[in-house]
Amino acid sequence: MTPPVYVHSPVILDIAGLELTADDRRRLQHPLTGGLILFARHWQNRAQLTALCAEIKALREDLLICVDHEGGRVQRFRTDGFTHLPPMRRLGELWMRDALTATDAASAAGFVLGAELRACGVDLSFTPVLDLDHGPSGVIGDRAFHRDPRVVAMLAKSLMHGLLRAGMANCGKHFPGHGFVAADSHVAVPVDKRPLKAILTDDARPYEWLSTTLSSVMPAHVVYPKVDARPAGFSDRWLKDILRGQFGFTGAVFSDDLSMEGARHVAGRSTLSYAEAAALALDAGCDMVLLCNQSVDSGQAVDELLDGLLAEAERGHWHFDPDSEQRRLALLPTSPPLAWDDLMHDAVYQRALERLP
């Protein structure tokens, strides 16, 4: 069999701890690896994080260093000078009192978020959350800006403007909407039984309105059975027909974490390996797939994904895509960041701190 041509590095993995191990270095240099995601266990202080990111970039400059750093309860780095950012709901509450002040505060939050991360070497935060605050979803909750999709779109666009000023791309999540269902896709398989029209006229509207502004999108591990039996992140109906075809989105698409329960049951198949799940997601329209929290201990699951995904490509279950690779590379910052000490004296940063709600 002809060996594959590596024109696509779709895997976003994680590392074991505060510094790189020999196994981490080997996996990060694997041609299928396109980046990594950091968690609180990778944080000790700014000096350690900055050194870790520099070591990663020394291995491969093109690796995309990502983190879930939204504000509120989802903020991985909270000490040694990092600003405690508000939950996004607070911006929605401010909107109800003064809409224009809220948009300015959202831009301030985006700038502070992006500038502080970039000063330590992080390339991308998976933010903003575009889910609507329907109420019953505990996993979304105050991570959502508002119940009204118009307010969500405007505040998210303002936050993304702040990220852009800091030189950081963005990721809207969780397409087409996770806020309506109560179940948590980390531990269950949420099902949203609404018809397509109801979803498109409500929860999915921010994605349509922000189609030229979003750099990337992360679909939900939620099943919408009146649209497709597969969760959105494994559905070409959602990703190819609706997100790209109907909405015209041209940015990158990340899968959500393949280790979540919502990714383990696809169209009745409950014995999927990580490699099989990754191949299904890539074939459905994802450009990159995430596998989180599997590098601890031996990290055998990560190696099985990398080896198994290559085997899935050889079987024709997914295909190397140069367009996907270009979308991944487009998420890398194109301007140098301000060093932390310089940032602390930057007038734009100081003003943004003042405008946080």
Coordinates of C-alpha atoms in Angstrom, one line a residue:
M1 CA 0.0 0.0 0.0
T2 CA 1.3 3.5 -0.9
P3 CA 2.2 5.3 2.3
P4 CA 0.1 8.4 3.1
V5 CA 1.2 11.9 2.3
Y6 CA 1.0 13.9 5.5
V7 CA -0.7 17.1 4.4
H8 CA -3.0 17.2 7.5
S9 CA -2.2 17.2 11.2
P10 CA -5.7 16.8 12.8
V11 CA -5.0 15.6 16.3
I12 CA -5.2 17.9 19.3
L13 CA -3.9 16.0 22.4
D14 CA -2.7 16.8 25.8
I15 CA 0.4 16.2 27.9
A16 CA 0.9 14.6 31.3
G17 CA 2.1 17.4 33.6
L18 CA 4.0 20.6 34.2
E19 CA 6.8 19.8 31.8
L20 CA 7.3 17.6 28.8
T21 CA 8.2 14.0 29.2
A22 CA 10.0 11.9 26.6
D23 CA 6.6 10.4 25.6
D24 CA 5.1 13.9 25.3
R25 CA 7.9 15.0 23.0
R26 CA 7.5 11.9 20.8
R27 CA 3.7 12.4 20.5
L28 CA 4.0 16.1 19.8
Q29 CA 6.4 15.4 16.9
H30 CA 4.1 12.8 15.4
P31 CA 3.0 14.0 11.9
L32 CA -0.7 13.6 12.8
T33 CA -0.4 15.9 15.8
G34 CA -1.5 19.4 15.1
G35 CA -1.6 20.9 18.6
L36 CA -2.3 20.4 22.3
I37 CA -4.8 21.5 24.9
L38 CA -3.7 22.7 28.4
F39 CA -5.6 22.2 31.7
A40 CA -5.2 23.4 35.2
R41 CA -2.8 20.5 36.0
H42 CA -0.4 22.1 33.5
W43 CA -0.3 25.3 35.6
Q44 CA 2.1 26.1 38.4
N45 CA 2.9 29.8 37.7
R46 CA 3.5 32.1 34.8
A47 CA 7.2 31.3 34.5
Q48 CA 6.5 27.6 34.3
L49 CA 3.7 28.0 31.7
T50 CA 5.8 30.3 29.6
A51 CA 8.7 27.9 29.7
L52 CA 6.4 25.0 28.8
C53 CA 5.0 26.8 25.8
A54 CA 8.4 27.8 24.6
E55 CA 9.6 24.2 24.8
I56 CA 6.6 23.0 22.8
K57 CA 7.2 25.6 20.1
A58 CA 10.9 24.6 20.0
L59 CA 9.8 21.1 19.1
R60 CA 7.4 22.3 16.3
E61 CA 6.7 25.9 15.7
D62 CA 3.4 25.1 13.9
L63 CA 1.8 23.3 16.9
L64 CA -1.4 25.1 18.1
I65 CA -1.4 25.6 21.9
C66 CA -5.0 25.7 23.1
V67 CA -6.9 26.0 26.3
D68 CA -10.4 26.3 27.6
H69 CA -10.2 29.7 29.3
E70 CA -13.6 31.4 29.1
G71 CA -13.9 33.2 32.4
G72 CA -16.1 32.3 35.4
R73 CA -15.8 28.7 36.4
V74 CA -14.0 27.7 33.2
Q75 CA -10.7 29.4 33.6
R76 CA -7.6 27.2 33.8
F77 CA -5.1 29.8 35.0
R78 CA -6.2 31.9 38.0
T79 CA -3.1 32.9 40.1
D80 CA 0.2 34.7 39.7
G81 CA -1.3 37.8 38.1
F82 CA -4.0 36.3 35.8
T83 CA -7.2 38.3 35.9
H84 CA -10.2 36.6 37.3
L85 CA -12.6 37.1 34.4
P86 CA -16.4 37.2 35.0
P87 CA -18.8 34.5 33.7
M88 CA -20.3 35.5 30.5
R89 CA -23.8 35.7 32.0
R90 CA -22.6 38.9 33.8
L91 CA -22.1 40.6 30.5
G92 CA -25.7 39.6 29.5
E93 CA -27.0 41.0 32.7
L94 CA -25.1 44.3 32.0
W95 CA -26.6 44.3 28.5
M96 CA -30.1 44.5 30.1
R97 CA -29.0 47.7 31.9
D98 CA -26.8 49.3 29.3
A99 CA -26.3 47.5 26.0
L100 CA -23.4 49.6 24.7
T101 CA -21.5 49.5 27.9
A102 CA -21.9 45.7 27.8
T103 CA -20.4 45.5 24.4
D104 CA -17.4 47.6 25.5
A105 CA -17.0 45.4 28.6
A106 CA -17.1 42.3 26.4
S107 CA -14.4 43.6 24.1
A108 CA -12.3 44.5 27.3
A109 CA -12.8 40.9 28.5
G110 CA -11.7 39.5 25.2
F111 CA -8.6 41.6 25.1
V112 CA -7.5 40.8 28.7
L113 CA -8.2 37.1 28.1
G114 CA -6.2 37.0 24.9
A115 CA -3.4 39.2 25.9
E116 CA -2.6 37.4 29.1
L117 CA -2.7 34.0 27.5
R118 CA -0.5 35.2 24.6
A119 CA 2.0 36.7 27.0
C120 CA 2.6 33.2 28.3
G121 CA 2.8 31.6 24.8
V122 CA -0.8 30.2 24.5
D123 CA -2.2 30.6 20.9
L124 CA -6.0 30.0 21.2
S125 CA -8.7 29.8 23.8
F126 CA -11.9 27.8 23.0
T127 CA -14.2 30.8 23.5
P128 CA -16.8 32.3 23.1
V129 CA -19.7 30.1 24.3
L130 CA -22.6 30.7 21.9
D131 CA -25.1 28.5 23.7
L132 CA -28.3 30.1 24.8
D133 CA -29.2 30.3 28.4
H134 CA -32.4 28.2 28.4
G135 CA -32.1 27.4 32.1
P136 CA -32.0 23.7 32.6
S137 CA -28.4 23.1 31.4
G138 CA -26.1 22.9 34.4
V139 CA -23.0 22.3 32.3
I140 CA -23.6 25.6 30.4
G141 CA -25.4 27.7 33.0
D142 CA -23.6 31.0 33.5
R143 CA -21.1 30.3 30.8
A144 CA -23.8 31.5 28.4
F145 CA -24.3 35.3 27.7
H146 CA -28.0 35.4 27.5
R147 CA -31.2 33.6 26.4
D148 CA -31.7 35.9 23.3
P149 CA -29.6 34.8 20.3
R150 CA -29.3 38.4 19.2
V151 CA -27.7 39.4 22.5
V152 CA -25.5 36.4 22.4
A153 CA -24.3 37.3 18.9
M154 CA -23.6 40.9 19.7
L155 CA -21.7 40.2 23.0
A156 CA -19.8 37.3 21.4
K157 CA -18.8 39.6 18.4
S158 CA -17.6 42.2 20.9
L159 CA -15.6 39.7 22.9
M160 CA -14.0 38.4 19.6
H161 CA -13.1 41.9 18.7
G162 CA -11.1 42.1 22.0
L163 CA -9.4 38.7 21.2
L164 CA -8.5 40.0 17.7
R165 CA -6.9 43.1 19.2
A166 CA -4.8 40.8 21.3
G167 CA -3.8 38.8 18.2
M168 CA -5.9 35.7 19.1
A169 CA -8.4 33.8 17.0
N170 CA -11.7 32.5 18.4
C171 CA -13.8 29.4 18.7
G172 CA -17.6 29.5 18.9
K173 CA -19.2 26.5 20.8
H174 CA -21.2 24.3 21.0
F175 CA -22.8 24.2 17.5
P176 CA -25.7 24.2 16.9
G177 CA -26.5 24.6 20.6
H178 CA -26.1 22.8 23.9
G179 CA -28.1 25.1 26.2
F180 CA -31.6 23.5 25.6
V181 CA -30.7 20.1 27.0
A182 CA -30.1 19.4 30.7
A183 CA -27.8 16.4 30.3
D184 CA -24.0 17.0 30.4
S185 CA -22.3 15.4 27.4
H186 CA -19.2 14.8 29.5
V187 CA -21.1 12.0 31.3
A188 CA -24.2 11.3 29.2
V189 CA -25.6 11.5 25.6
P190 CA -27.9 14.6 25.5
V191 CA -30.8 14.4 23.1
D192 CA -32.5 17.6 21.8
K193 CA -35.8 16.5 20.2
R194 CA -36.8 19.8 18.7
P195 CA -37.3 20.0 14.9
L196 CA -34.6 21.6 12.7
K197 CA -36.6 24.8 12.1
A198 CA -36.8 25.5 15.9
I199 CA -33.1 25.0 16.3
L200 CA -32.2 27.1 13.2
T201 CA -34.4 30.0 14.3
D202 CA -33.1 30.1 17.8
D203 CA -30.0 28.4 19.1
A204 CA -28.1 28.2 15.8
R205 CA -28.7 31.8 14.8
P206 CA -25.5 33.2 16.3
Y207 CA -23.5 30.9 14.0
E208 CA -25.3 32.2 11.0
W209 CA -25.0 35.8 12.1
L210 CA -21.3 35.4 12.9
S211 CA -20.4 33.2 9.9
T212 CA -17.8 35.7 8.6
T213 CA -16.4 36.6 12.1
L214 CA -15.8 33.2 13.7
S215 CA -12.3 31.7 13.2
S216 CA -13.4 28.2 14.3
V217 CA -16.4 26.3 15.6
M218 CA -16.7 23.4 18.0
P219 CA -19.9 21.2 17.6
A220 CA -21.8 19.8 20.5
H221 CA -21.8 16.1 21.5
V222 CA -25.6 16.3 21.4
V223 CA -28.0 14.2 19.3
Y224 CA -30.7 16.1 17.4
P225 CA -32.7 13.0 16.2
K226 CA -35.1 15.0 14.0
V227 CA -32.1 16.1 12.0
D228 CA -29.6 13.3 12.3
A229 CA -29.1 10.2 14.5
R230 CA -25.5 11.1 15.0
P231 CA -24.3 13.8 17.4
A232 CA -23.6 17.1 15.7
G233 CA -19.8 16.6 15.7
F234 CA -20.2 13.4 13.8
S235 CA -22.9 14.6 11.4
D236 CA -22.2 15.7 7.8
R237 CA -25.7 17.0 7.8
W238 CA -24.9 19.5 10.5
L239 CA -21.3 20.3 9.5
K240 CA -21.2 20.1 5.7
D241 CA -24.8 20.9 4.8
I242 CA -25.8 23.4 7.4
L243 CA -22.7 25.0 8.9
R244 CA -20.7 25.2 5.7
G245 CA -23.4 25.0 3.0
Q246 CA -26.3 26.9 4.4
F247 CA -24.4 29.3 6.8
G248 CA -21.3 29.7 4.5
F249 CA -18.8 29.1 7.3
T250 CA -15.2 28.9 6.0
G251 CA -13.2 28.5 9.3
A252 CA -11.9 25.5 11.1
V253 CA -14.1 22.9 12.9
F254 CA -12.8 21.2 16.1
S255 CA -14.5 18.1 17.5
D256 CA -15.3 18.3 21.2
D257 CA -13.3 15.9 23.4
L258 CA -13.5 12.3 22.0
S259 CA -13.2 10.9 25.6
M260 CA -16.6 12.5 26.6
E261 CA -19.5 10.1 27.0
G262 CA -21.4 12.0 24.3
A263 CA -18.7 10.9 21.7
R264 CA -18.7 7.3 22.7
H265 CA -22.2 6.4 21.3
V266 CA -22.6 7.3 17.7
A267 CA -25.7 6.1 15.8
G268 CA -26.0 3.1 18.1
R269 CA -22.4 2.1 18.1
S270 CA -21.1 1.9 21.7
T271 CA -17.8 0.2 21.1
L272 CA -16.0 2.8 19.1
S273 CA -12.3 3.2 19.6
Y274 CA -10.9 6.7 19.8
A275 CA -9.4 6.2 16.4
E276 CA -12.7 5.1 14.9
A277 CA -14.5 8.0 16.5
A278 CA -11.9 10.4 15.3
A279 CA -12.2 9.1 11.7
L280 CA -16.0 9.5 11.8
A281 CA -15.7 13.1 13.0
L282 CA -13.1 14.0 10.4
D283 CA -15.1 12.3 7.6
A284 CA -18.2 14.2 8.8
G285 CA -16.5 17.6 8.4
C286 CA -14.3 18.2 11.4
D287 CA -10.8 19.6 10.6
M288 CA -9.3 18.6 14.0
V289 CA -10.2 16.2 16.7
L290 CA -9.5 16.6 20.5
L291 CA -8.6 13.8 22.9
C292 CA -8.2 15.2 26.4
N293 CA -6.9 13.8 29.7
Q294 CA -5.6 10.6 28.2
S295 CA -1.9 11.3 28.5
V296 CA -1.7 10.7 32.2
D297 CA -0.2 7.4 33.4
S298 CA 1.1 5.6 30.3
G299 CA -0.8 7.7 27.7
Q300 CA -1.6 4.4 25.9
A301 CA -4.9 5.8 24.6
V302 CA -3.1 8.7 22.8
D303 CA -0.7 6.3 21.1
E304 CA -3.6 4.1 20.1
L305 CA -5.4 7.1 18.6
L306 CA -2.3 8.3 16.6
D307 CA -1.6 4.7 15.3
G308 CA -5.2 3.8 14.8
L309 CA -6.1 7.0 12.9
L310 CA -3.4 6.3 10.4
A311 CA -4.8 2.8 9.9
E312 CA -8.3 4.3 9.5
A313 CA -6.9 6.6 6.7
E314 CA -5.3 3.6 5.0
R315 CA -8.7 1.9 5.1
G316 CA -10.3 5.0 3.4
H317 CA -12.4 5.9 6.4
W318 CA -11.1 9.5 6.3
H319 CA -8.8 11.4 4.0
F320 CA -5.9 13.8 4.5
D321 CA -7.2 17.2 3.7
P322 CA -4.8 20.1 2.8
D323 CA -7.7 22.6 3.2
S324 CA -8.2 21.4 6.8
E325 CA -4.5 21.9 7.4
Q326 CA -4.7 25.4 6.1
R327 CA -7.6 26.2 8.4
R328 CA -5.6 24.9 11.3
L329 CA -2.5 27.0 10.5
A330 CA -4.7 30.1 10.1
L331 CA -5.5 29.9 13.8
L332 CA -1.9 30.5 14.7
P333 CA -1.1 34.1 15.8
T334 CA 0.5 36.2 13.2
S335 CA 1.9 39.0 15.4
P336 CA 4.3 38.8 18.3
P337 CA 2.7 39.1 21.8
L338 CA 3.5 41.7 24.4
A339 CA 5.7 40.2 27.2
W340 CA 4.0 40.1 30.5
D341 CA 5.9 43.0 32.1
D342 CA 5.3 45.1 29.0
L343 CA 1.6 44.2 29.1
M344 CA 1.3 45.4 32.7
H345 CA 2.3 48.9 31.5
D346 CA 0.3 48.9 28.3
A347 CA -2.4 51.6 28.2
V348 CA -4.9 49.4 26.2
Y349 CA -4.6 46.6 28.7
Q350 CA -5.0 48.9 31.7
R351 CA -8.1 50.5 30.2
A352 CA -9.5 47.1 29.4
L353 CA -9.1 46.1 33.1
E354 CA -11.0 49.2 34.1
R355 CA -13.9 48.2 31.8
L356 CA -14.4 44.7 33.1
P357 CA -17.8 44.2 34.8

